[in-house]
CSV table of C-alpha atoms in Angstrom, one decimal:
chain,number,residue,atom,x,y,z
A,14,MET,CA,-5.4,14.0,7.8
A,15,ASP,CA,-2.1,12.3,6.8
A,16,ARG,CA,-2.6,9.8,4.0
A,17,HIS,CA,-0.5,7.2,5.9
A,18,THR,CA,-1.0,5.7,9.3
A,19,ASP,CA,1.9,6.3,11.6
A,20,ARG,CA,3.7,3.3,13.0
A,21,SER,CA,5.2,3.0,16.5
A,22,SER,CA,8.7,4.3,16.8
A,23,SER,CA,9.4,1.7,19.4
A,24,ALA,CA,9.1,-1.2,16.9
A,25,PRO,CA,12.2,-3.2,16.3
A,26,ALA,CA,14.4,-2.5,13.3
A,27,PRO,CA,13.7,-5.6,11.2
A,28,SER,CA,15.5,-6.8,8.1
A,29,THR,CA,13.8,-5.4,5.0
A,30,LEU,CA,12.9,-6.5,1.5
A,31,HIS,CA,15.4,-4.0,0.3
A,32,GLN,CA,18.1,-5.7,2.3
A,33,ALA,CA,17.1,-9.0,1.0
A,34,ALA,CA,17.4,-7.8,-2.5
A,35,HIS,CA,20.8,-6.3,-1.7
A,36,ARG,CA,22.0,-9.6,-0.4
A,37,ALA,CA,20.8,-11.2,-3.6
A,38,SER,CA,23.2,-9.0,-5.6
A,39,THR,CA,26.2,-9.9,-3.4
A,40,CYS,CA,28.5,-12.7,-4.7
A,41,GLY,CA,29.2,-15.5,-2.3
A,42,PRO,CA,28.9,-19.3,-1.9
A,43,PRO,CA,25.4,-20.8,-2.2
A,44,SER,CA,25.1,-21.1,1.5
A,45,GLN,CA,25.2,-17.3,1.8
A,46,GLY,CA,22.9,-16.5,-1.1
A,47,PHE,CA,19.6,-16.6,0.7
A,48,PRO,CA,18.3,-14.4,3.5
A,49,VAL,CA,19.2,-16.1,6.8
A,50,GLY,CA,16.4,-18.5,7.9
A,51,PHE,CA,14.6,-18.9,4.6
A,52,THR,CA,16.6,-21.5,2.8
A,53,ALA,CA,16.5,-24.1,5.6
A,54,SER,CA,12.8,-23.5,6.4
A,55,TYR,CA,11.7,-23.7,2.8
A,56,LYS,CA,13.6,-26.8,1.9
A,57,CYS,CA,12.8,-28.6,5.1
A,58,GLY,CA,9.1,-27.9,4.7
A,59,ALA,CA,9.1,-29.1,1.1
A,60,GLY,CA,11.3,-32.1,1.6
A,61,GLU,CA,11.1,-34.9,4.1
A,62,ALA,CA,9.3,-33.2,6.9
A,63,GLY,CA,6.2,-35.3,6.3
A,64,GLY,CA,2.8,-34.8,4.6
A,65,GLU,CA,1.4,-32.5,7.3
A,66,SER,CA,4.3,-30.0,6.9
A,67,SER,CA,4.0,-30.0,3.2
A,68,ARG,CA,0.2,-29.4,3.2
A,69,SER,CA,0.4,-26.7,5.9
A,70,TRP,CA,3.1,-24.9,4.0
A,71,ASP,CA,1.2,-25.0,0.7
A,72,SER,CA,-1.9,-23.6,2.3
A,73,ARG,CA,-0.2,-20.6,3.7
A,74,ALA,CA,-0.7,-17.3,2.0
A,75,MET,CA,2.6,-16.1,3.2
A,76,LEU,CA,4.0,-18.3,0.4
A,77,GLY,CA,3.8,-15.4,-1.9
A,78,THR,CA,6.0,-13.2,0.3
A,79,VAL,CA,8.5,-16.0,0.9
A,80,LEU,CA,8.7,-16.7,-2.8
A,81,LEU,CA,9.4,-13.1,-3.5
A,82,LEU,CA,12.3,-13.0,-1.0
A,83,LEU,CA,13.7,-16.2,-2.4
A,84,VAL,CA,13.6,-14.9,-5.9
A,85,LEU,CA,15.3,-11.7,-4.9
A,86,ALA,CA,18.0,-13.7,-3.0
A,87,ARG,CA,19.4,-15.8,-5.9
A,88,PRO,CA,22.8,-17.1,-4.8
A,89,ALA,CA,24.5,-16.4,-8.1
A,90,CYS,CA,25.9,-13.1,-9.2
A,91,PRO,CA,23.5,-11.9,-12.0
A,92,SER,CA,24.2,-9.2,-14.4
A,93,PRO,CA,22.5,-5.8,-13.8
A,94,ALA,CA,20.0,-6.6,-16.5
A,95,SER,CA,19.3,-10.0,-15.0
A,96,ALA,CA,18.9,-8.6,-11.5
A,97,ALA,CA,16.4,-5.9,-12.8
A,98,SER,CA,14.5,-8.6,-14.6
A,99,ARG,CA,14.2,-10.8,-11.5
A,100,ARG,CA,13.2,-7.9,-9.4
A,101,ALA,CA,10.4,-7.0,-11.9
A,102,GLU,CA,9.3,-10.6,-11.9
A,103,ALA,CA,9.3,-10.8,-8.1
A,104,LEU,CA,7.3,-7.6,-7.8
A,105,LYS,CA,4.8,-8.9,-10.3
A,106,ARG,CA,4.4,-12.0,-8.1
A,107,LEU,CA,3.9,-9.8,-5.1
A,108,LEU,CA,1.1,-8.0,-7.0
A,109,GLU,CA,-0.5,-11.3,-7.6
A,110,VAL,CA,-0.5,-12.0,-3.8
A,111,PHE,CA,-2.4,-8.7,-3.4
A,112,GLY,CA,-4.8,-9.6,-6.3
A,113,ILE,CA,-3.7,-6.7,-8.5
A,114,GLU,CA,-2.7,-7.2,-12.1
A,115,ASP,CA,-0.7,-4.0,-12.5
A,116,PRO,CA,0.2,-1.3,-9.9
A,117,PRO,CA,-2.3,1.5,-10.2
A,118,PRO,CA,-0.9,4.9,-11.2
A,119,PRO,CA,-0.7,7.4,-8.3
A,120,PRO,CA,-3.5,10.1,-8.5
A,121,ALA,CA,-2.7,12.9,-10.9
A,122,HIS,CA,-3.3,15.4,-8.2
A,123,PHE,CA,-3.3,15.0,-4.4
A,124,LYS,CA,-6.6,13.4,-3.3
A,125,GLN,CA,-7.9,13.2,0.2
A,126,PRO,CA,-9.5,9.8,0.7
A,127,PRO,CA,-13.0,9.8,2.0
A,128,GLN,CA,-13.0,10.1,5.8
A,129,TYR,CA,-15.4,7.2,6.0
A,130,MET,CA,-12.9,4.9,4.4
A,131,VAL,CA,-10.0,6.2,6.6
A,132,ASP,CA,-12.1,5.7,9.7
A,133,LEU,CA,-13.1,2.2,8.6
A,134,PHE,CA,-9.5,1.2,8.1
A,135,ASN,CA,-8.6,2.5,11.5
A,136,THR,CA,-11.4,0.5,13.1
A,137,VAL,CA,-10.5,-2.7,11.3
A,138,ALA,CA,-6.7,-2.6,11.4
A,139,ASN,CA,-3.9,-1.3,13.6
A,140,ALA,CA,-1.1,1.0,12.4
A,141,ASP,CA,0.7,-1.8,10.6
A,142,GLY,CA,-2.5,-2.8,8.8
A,143,VAL,CA,-2.9,-6.1,10.8
A,144,THR,CA,-6.5,-6.9,11.4
A,145,LYS,CA,-7.6,-6.2,15.0
A,146,ASN,CA,-11.3,-6.8,14.6
A,147,PRO,CA,-12.1,-9.5,12.0
A,148,ASP,CA,-15.9,-9.3,12.5
A,149,ILE,CA,-16.5,-5.8,11.2
A,150,LEU,CA,-16.1,-6.3,7.4
A,151,GLU,CA,-18.7,-8.1,5.4
A,152,GLY,CA,-16.6,-9.9,2.8
A,153,ASN,CA,-13.0,-9.0,2.2
A,154,THR,CA,-13.3,-5.8,0.1
A,155,VAL,CA,-14.9,-2.3,0.5
A,156,ARG,CA,-15.0,0.0,-2.5
A,157,SER,CA,-16.0,3.6,-2.5
A,158,PHE,CA,-17.2,5.6,-5.6
A,159,LEU,CA,-17.8,9.4,-5.9
A,160,ASP,CA,-20.6,10.8,-7.9
A,161,LYS,CA,-19.8,11.6,-11.5
A,162,THR,CA,-22.7,13.8,-12.5
A,163,HIS,CA,-21.3,17.1,-11.4
A,164,GLY,CA,-24.6,18.6,-12.3
A,165,GLU,CA,-28.2,18.2,-11.0
A,166,LYS,CA,-28.2,18.1,-7.2
A,167,MET,CA,-30.7,15.3,-6.8
A,168,ARG,CA,-29.4,12.9,-9.5
A,169,PHE,CA,-26.3,10.8,-9.0
A,170,LEU,CA,-24.2,8.5,-11.2
A,171,PHE,CA,-21.5,6.1,-10.0
A,172,VAL,CA,-19.2,4.3,-12.5
A,173,LEU,CA,-18.6,0.8,-11.4
A,174,SER,CA,-16.1,-0.4,-14.1
A,175,SER,CA,-13.5,-1.3,-11.5
A,176,VAL,CA,-15.6,-4.0,-9.8
A,177,ALA,CA,-14.3,-7.4,-10.9
A,178,LYS,CA,-16.6,-9.9,-12.4
A,179,ASN,CA,-15.8,-12.5,-9.7
A,180,GLU,CA,-16.8,-10.1,-6.9
A,181,LYS,CA,-20.0,-10.9,-5.1
A,182,ILE,CA,-22.0,-7.8,-4.1
A,183,LEU,CA,-23.0,-8.3,-0.5
A,184,THR,CA,-24.2,-4.8,0.5
A,185,ALA,CA,-24.4,-1.5,-1.4
A,186,GLU,CA,-24.9,1.8,0.4
A,187,LEU,CA,-25.6,5.3,-0.8
A,188,HIS,CA,-24.0,7.9,1.5
A,189,LEU,CA,-25.4,11.4,1.3
A,190,PHE,CA,-24.4,14.4,3.5
A,191,ARG,CA,-27.3,16.3,4.8
A,192,LEU,CA,-26.8,20.1,5.0
A,193,TRP,CA,-28.1,22.3,7.8
A,194,PRO,CA,-31.6,23.7,6.9
A,195,LYS,CA,-31.7,27.3,5.9
A,196,ALA,CA,-33.4,29.7,8.3
A,197,THR,CA,-37.0,30.5,7.3
A,198,ASP,CA,-39.4,33.1,8.6
A,199,GLY,CA,-42.6,32.1,10.5
A,200,PRO,CA,-43.6,28.8,12.1
A,201,LYS,CA,-42.9,25.5,10.3
A,202,ARG,CA,-45.9,23.6,9.1
A,203,HIS,CA,-43.9,20.3,8.9
A,204,HIS,CA,-41.4,18.6,11.2
A,205,PHE,CA,-40.6,15.6,9.1
A,206,CYS,CA,-40.2,14.8,5.4
A,207,GLN,CA,-40.0,11.7,3.3
A,208,VAL,CA,-36.7,11.0,1.4
A,209,SER,CA,-37.0,8.4,-1.4
A,210,ILE,CA,-34.2,6.9,-3.6
A,211,TYR,CA,-35.1,5.7,-7.1
A,212,GLN,CA,-33.2,3.7,-9.6
A,213,ILE,CA,-33.5,5.5,-13.0
A,214,LEU,CA,-34.7,3.0,-15.6
A,215,ASP,CA,-35.3,5.6,-18.4
A,216,LYS,CA,-33.2,8.7,-18.7
A,217,THR,CA,-35.7,10.4,-20.9
A,218,GLU,CA,-38.5,10.1,-18.3
A,219,PRO,CA,-36.8,9.7,-14.9
A,220,ASP,CA,-39.7,11.3,-13.1
A,221,SER,CA,-42.4,9.1,-14.6
A,222,PRO,CA,-43.5,5.9,-12.8
A,223,GLN,CA,-42.3,3.8,-15.7
A,224,GLY,CA,-38.9,5.5,-15.7
A,225,GLN,CA,-38.0,4.8,-12.1
A,226,LYS,CA,-37.9,2.0,-9.5
A,227,LEU,CA,-38.1,2.7,-5.7
A,228,LEU,CA,-35.1,1.4,-3.8
A,229,ALA,CA,-35.4,3.0,-0.3
A,230,SER,CA,-37.6,5.5,1.5
A,231,ARG,CA,-37.3,7.1,5.0
A,232,LEU,CA,-38.7,9.8,7.2
A,233,LEU,CA,-36.2,12.4,8.3
A,234,SER,CA,-36.6,15.2,10.8
A,235,LEU,CA,-36.3,18.7,9.2
A,236,GLN,CA,-33.7,19.6,11.8
A,237,GLY,CA,-30.1,18.3,11.8
A,238,SER,CA,-27.1,17.7,9.7
A,239,GLY,CA,-24.8,14.7,8.9
A,240,TRP,CA,-24.5,11.6,6.8
A,241,GLU,CA,-27.6,9.6,5.8
A,242,VAL,CA,-27.1,6.1,4.5
A,243,PHE,CA,-29.6,4.2,2.2
A,244,ALA,CA,-29.3,0.6,1.2
A,245,ILE,CA,-29.5,0.1,-2.6
A,246,THR,CA,-28.0,-3.4,-3.0
A,247,GLN,CA,-30.3,-4.7,-5.7
A,248,ALA,CA,-29.7,-1.8,-8.0
A,249,VAL,CA,-25.9,-2.2,-7.8
A,250,ARG,CA,-26.2,-5.9,-8.5
A,251,ASP,CA,-28.3,-5.1,-11.6
A,252,TRP,CA,-25.6,-2.6,-12.8
A,253,THR,CA,-22.7,-5.0,-12.3
A,254,GLU,CA,-24.5,-7.7,-14.3
A,255,ASP,CA,-25.4,-5.3,-17.1
A,256,GLU,CA,-23.3,-2.1,-17.2
A,257,SER,CA,-25.5,-0.5,-19.7
A,258,SER,CA,-28.4,-0.5,-17.2
A,259,ASN,CA,-26.6,1.9,-14.9
A,260,ARG,CA,-28.5,5.2,-15.6
A,261,GLY,CA,-28.0,6.6,-12.1
A,262,LEU,CA,-30.1,7.4,-9.1
A,263,LEU,CA,-32.8,10.0,-8.4
A,264,VAL,CA,-33.5,11.4,-4.9
A,265,THR,CA,-36.8,13.0,-4.0
A,266,VAL,CA,-38.0,14.9,-0.9
A,267,HIS,CA,-41.7,15.2,-0.1
A,268,GLY,CA,-43.9,15.9,2.9
A,269,LEU,CA,-45.7,13.1,4.9
A,270,GLY,CA,-47.8,10.9,2.6
A,271,GLY,CA,-46.0,12.2,-0.5
A,272,SER,CA,-47.5,15.8,-0.3
A,273,PRO,CA,-45.4,18.5,-1.9
A,274,LEU,CA,-43.3,20.9,0.2
A,275,ASP,CA,-43.3,24.7,-0.3
A,276,SER,CA,-39.5,24.8,-0.4
A,277,PRO,CA,-36.7,22.2,-0.3
A,278,ALA,CA,-37.0,21.0,3.3
A,279,VAL,CA,-33.8,18.8,3.2
A,280,GLN,CA,-30.8,19.4,1.0
A,281,PHE,CA,-27.8,17.1,0.4
A,282,ALA,CA,-24.3,18.1,-0.5
A,283,SER,CA,-23.5,17.7,-4.2
A,284,SER,CA,-20.3,16.7,-5.9
A,285,ARG,CA,-20.0,20.1,-7.5
A,286,ASP,CA,-20.8,22.7,-4.9
A,287,HIS,CA,-19.4,21.3,-1.7
A,288,HIS,CA,-16.2,20.2,0.0
A,289,GLU,CA,-14.5,16.9,-0.9
A,290,SER,CA,-15.4,15.4,2.5
A,291,LYS,CA,-19.1,15.9,1.9
A,292,LYS,CA,-19.5,14.5,-1.6
A,293,PRO,CA,-22.1,11.9,-2.4
A,294,MET,CA,-20.5,8.4,-2.2
A,295,LEU,CA,-21.5,4.9,-3.0
A,296,VAL,CA,-19.9,2.2,-0.8
A,297,LEU,CA,-19.8,-1.5,-1.8
A,298,PHE,CA,-19.1,-4.4,0.5
A,299,THR,CA,-18.0,-7.3,-1.7
A,300,ASP,CA,-16.1,-10.6,-1.6
A,301,ASP,CA,-13.8,-11.8,-4.4
A,302,GLY,CA,-13.6,-15.4,-3.0
A,303,ARG,CA,-9.9,-15.2,-2.3
A,304,ARG,CA,-8.8,-17.0,0.8
A,305,GLY,CA,-5.1,-17.0,1.2
A,306,ALA,CA,-2.6,-17.1,-1.7
A,307,SER,CA,-2.3,-19.7,-4.5
A,308,LEU,CA,0.8,-19.0,-6.4
A,309,PRO,CA,1.9,-22.0,-8.4
A,310,THR,CA,5.6,-22.8,-7.9
A,311,ALA,CA,5.7,-24.2,-11.4
A,312,ASP,CA,6.1,-20.6,-12.6
A,313,PHE,CA,9.3,-20.5,-10.5
A,314,PRO,CA,11.7,-23.1,-11.9
A,315,ASP,CA,14.3,-22.2,-9.3
A,316,LEU,CA,11.9,-22.7,-6.4
A,317,GLN,CA,10.7,-26.2,-6.9
A,318,PRO,CA,10.8,-28.4,-3.7
A,319,GLN,CA,14.4,-29.6,-3.1
A,320,ASP,CA,16.1,-32.1,-0.9
A,321,PRO,CA,16.7,-31.2,2.7
A,322,VAL,CA,19.7,-29.0,3.4
A,323,LEU,CA,21.1,-31.4,6.0
A,324,PRO,CA,21.2,-35.2,5.8
A,325,ALA,CA,19.4,-36.9,8.7
A,326,LYS,CA,22.6,-38.1,10.4
A,327,MET,CA,24.5,-34.8,10.3
A,328,THR,CA,26.1,-34.2,13.7
A,329,VAL,CA,25.8,-30.8,15.5
A,330,PRO,CA,29.1,-28.8,15.1
A,331,LYS,CA,31.2,-28.4,18.3
A,332,LEU,CA,30.8,-25.2,20.1
A,333,ASN,CA,34.5,-24.5,20.2
A,334,GLY,CA,35.0,-25.0,16.5
A,335,PRO,CA,34.5,-22.6,13.5
A,336,ARG,CA,30.8,-22.1,12.7
A,337,SER,CA,29.0,-20.4,9.9
A,338,THR,CA,26.2,-18.0,10.5
A,339,ARG,CA,23.7,-20.6,9.3
A,340,SER,CA,25.1,-23.2,11.8
A,341,LEU,CA,24.5,-20.6,14.6
A,342,ASP,CA,21.0,-20.1,13.3
A,343,ARG,CA,20.3,-23.8,13.5
A,344,LEU,CA,21.4,-23.8,17.2
A,345,GLN,CA,18.9,-21.2,18.1
A,346,PRO,CA,15.4,-22.5,19.2
A,347,CYS,CA,12.5,-22.0,16.8
A,348,GLN,CA,11.1,-18.5,17.2
A,349,ARG,CA,9.6,-15.5,15.4
A,350,HIS,CA,11.9,-12.8,13.9
A,351,PRO,CA,11.0,-9.4,12.3
A,352,LEU,CA,10.6,-9.1,8.5
A,353,SER,CA,9.6,-5.7,7.3
A,354,VAL,CA,7.8,-5.1,4.0
A,355,ASP,CA,8.2,-1.4,3.1
A,356,PHE,CA,5.9,-0.2,0.4
A,357,GLU,CA,7.9,2.9,-0.2
A,358,GLU,CA,11.1,0.9,-0.9
A,359,ILE,CA,9.1,-1.4,-3.3
A,360,GLY,CA,7.8,1.7,-5.1
A,361,TRP,CA,4.2,1.4,-4.2
A,362,SER,CA,3.8,4.4,-1.8
A,363,GLY,CA,2.2,6.5,-4.5
A,364,TRP,CA,-1.1,4.5,-4.6
A,365,ILE,CA,-1.2,2.8,-1.2
A,366,ILE,CA,-2.7,5.1,1.4
A,367,SER,CA,-2.2,3.0,4.5
A,368,PRO,CA,-0.2,1.4,5.9
A,369,ARG,CA,3.3,2.5,4.8
A,370,GLY,CA,4.4,-1.1,5.3
A,371,TYR,CA,3.9,-4.0,7.7
A,372,ASN,CA,5.9,-6.5,9.7
A,373,ALA,CA,5.3,-9.9,8.1
A,374,TYR,CA,7.7,-11.7,10.5
A,375,HIS,CA,9.3,-15.0,9.7
A,376,CYS,CA,10.2,-18.2,11.6
A,377,LYS,CA,13.8,-19.4,12.1
A,378,GLY,CA,15.5,-21.8,14.4
A,379,SER,CA,16.0,-25.4,15.2
A,380,CYS,CA,13.6,-28.0,16.5
A,381,PRO,CA,15.8,-30.3,18.6
A,382,PHE,CA,14.8,-33.4,20.4
A,383,PRO,CA,13.0,-33.4,22.8
A,384,LEU,CA,10.5,-30.8,21.6
A,385,GLY,CA,9.2,-28.7,24.5
A,386,GLU,CA,5.7,-27.2,24.8
A,387,ASN,CA,7.2,-23.8,24.1
A,388,MET,CA,8.0,-24.9,20.6
A,389,ARG,CA,4.2,-25.6,20.0
A,390,PRO,CA,4.9,-28.9,18.3
A,391,THR,CA,2.2,-31.0,16.6
A,392,ASN,CA,1.8,-34.7,17.4
A,393,HIS,CA,3.2,-35.5,14.0
A,394,ALA,CA,6.3,-33.3,14.6
A,395,THR,CA,6.9,-35.0,18.0
A,396,VAL,CA,6.8,-38.4,16.4
A,397,GLN,CA,9.1,-37.2,13.6
A,398,SER,CA,11.5,-35.7,16.1
A,399,ILE,CA,11.7,-39.0,18.0
A,400,ILE,CA,12.3,-41.0,14.8
A,401,ASN,CA,15.0,-38.6,13.7
A,402,ALA,CA,16.7,-38.6,17.1
A,403,LEU,CA,16.8,-42.4,17.4
A,404,LYS,CA,17.7,-42.9,13.7
A,405,LEU,CA,14.8,-45.3,13.3
A,406,SER,CA,14.4,-44.5,9.6
A,407,GLU,CA,16.9,-43.3,7.0
A,408,GLY,CA,16.5,-39.8,5.5
A,409,VAL,CA,14.0,-38.4,8.1
A,410,SER,CA,14.9,-34.9,9.0
A,411,SER,CA,14.0,-33.0,12.2
A,412,PRO,CA,10.8,-31.0,12.2
A,413,CYS,CA,10.7,-27.5,10.7
A,414,CYS,CA,10.3,-24.1,12.3
A,415,VAL,CA,7.3,-22.6,10.5
A,416,PRO,CA,4.4,-20.2,11.2
A,417,ASP,CA,1.6,-22.0,13.1
A,418,LYS,CA,-0.7,-18.9,13.4
A,419,LEU,CA,-1.2,-16.4,10.6
A,420,HIS,CA,-3.0,-13.0,10.7
A,421,SER,CA,-4.6,-11.0,7.9
A,422,ILE,CA,-3.6,-7.5,6.9
A,423,ASN,CA,-5.6,-4.6,5.3
A,424,LEU,CA,-4.6,-2.2,2.6
A,425,LEU,CA,-6.3,1.2,1.9
A,426,TYR,CA,-5.4,2.2,-1.6
A,427,PHE,CA,-6.4,4.1,-4.8
A,428,ASP,CA,-7.4,1.8,-7.7
A,429,ASP,CA,-6.9,2.5,-11.5
A,430,ASP,CA,-9.9,4.9,-11.5
A,431,GLU,CA,-8.7,6.7,-8.3
A,432,ASN,CA,-11.5,5.2,-6.2
A,433,VAL,CA,-10.5,4.3,-2.7
A,434,VAL,CA,-10.5,0.6,-1.8
A,435,LEU,CA,-10.1,-1.2,1.5
A,436,LYS,CA,-9.1,-4.8,1.0
A,437,GLN,CA,-8.3,-7.6,3.5
A,438,TYR,CA,-5.7,-10.3,2.7
A,439,ASP,CA,-5.6,-13.5,4.7
A,440,ASP,CA,-2.5,-15.2,6.2
A,441,MET,CA,0.0,-12.4,5.6
A,442,VAL,CA,1.6,-12.1,9.0
A,443,ALA,CA,3.2,-14.9,11.0
A,444,GLY,CA,1.5,-14.6,14.4
A,445,SER,CA,3.6,-17.3,16.1
A,446,CYS,CA,6.0,-20.1,15.2
A,447,GLY,CA,6.2,-23.8,16.0
A,448,CYS,CA,7.8,-27.0,15.1
A,449,HIS,CA,5.9,-28.9,12.5
């Protein structure tokens, strides 16, 4: 299966992060230094648009993406060294939006992600990574770990060093692939067996009652093949609290009532002898507590809230006179426009499995008086629009065109230890725009 999820060829050709960076390196007057639509929206939202606009803007996780674009679009003409430094800083901030300290290195050799993780991604998200079923995931992170023993078939060890301290373990599952039973002569004396999962407490005596702790037990038919899933949440919580207590798992197979079997009635694929797609796997459903983005603008001296671009009494330019591109933009009604984030252009395609990129969209346009229902205005924006139109108060600007509905996206990627992770990020796509 292709490591990346295909995107529809019919999608519009949006402006890209790469193009925004290119515009940043082009000399021109300050009014041309920012990507069209971002300067006006940002300054208006942070200026005199009212407390509601400020609060809604600060709470939006798309702030991280907008900050990145603004940083890349500095109006001055920086030296090559300065441009490279700003790009590196912008990408660092984008990593913070995704909750990653440093970009993980690509796997040393081509690795096929576990099919379970690929299927889970496709169930939760569309081809662009946008969440289509928000009720499937428990928490916002799913981590997969492959067995590290490479030895005994019924003992398993999973290294959990990549689980962050702030992650809450919600559910932990052991996934074992059951092999087809080998053909045997004569009638079968048993039709079911009992499979038990133990947490190993003492490596020297894993088979003794003192050296193990029962986690799960189940009756299985002796016929059939496929994945079997066992809940082992408490053991994983113990391991994340005390890494040294992780001595692995022991799997046993017995007859009904614990009676011994003449030969192995059920066998599971091992990490050494079987195909990558059948290897034992531990799956964790966790939550790191992140809800949206919280990037302080104090770290961006150039991006502190500024005064509005236009004074409140600025008249609309005549249609038959010369107009700048930004003037034309202000005459267009508030609406959503494409904004592509391409992970390959950013340089992240080596470790991100899916998607290749996503359409974040951005909001651009004017909010003229009177505000129609199609502009989805808030009551506050309607009042502000009236005050601005009637000039009832000095320095009150018109409402701003901003996202009023945001969607989450999902990334499927390799972490630092080459484990496959599915992570959901809130408020990353502008679903619709309105005047606020």
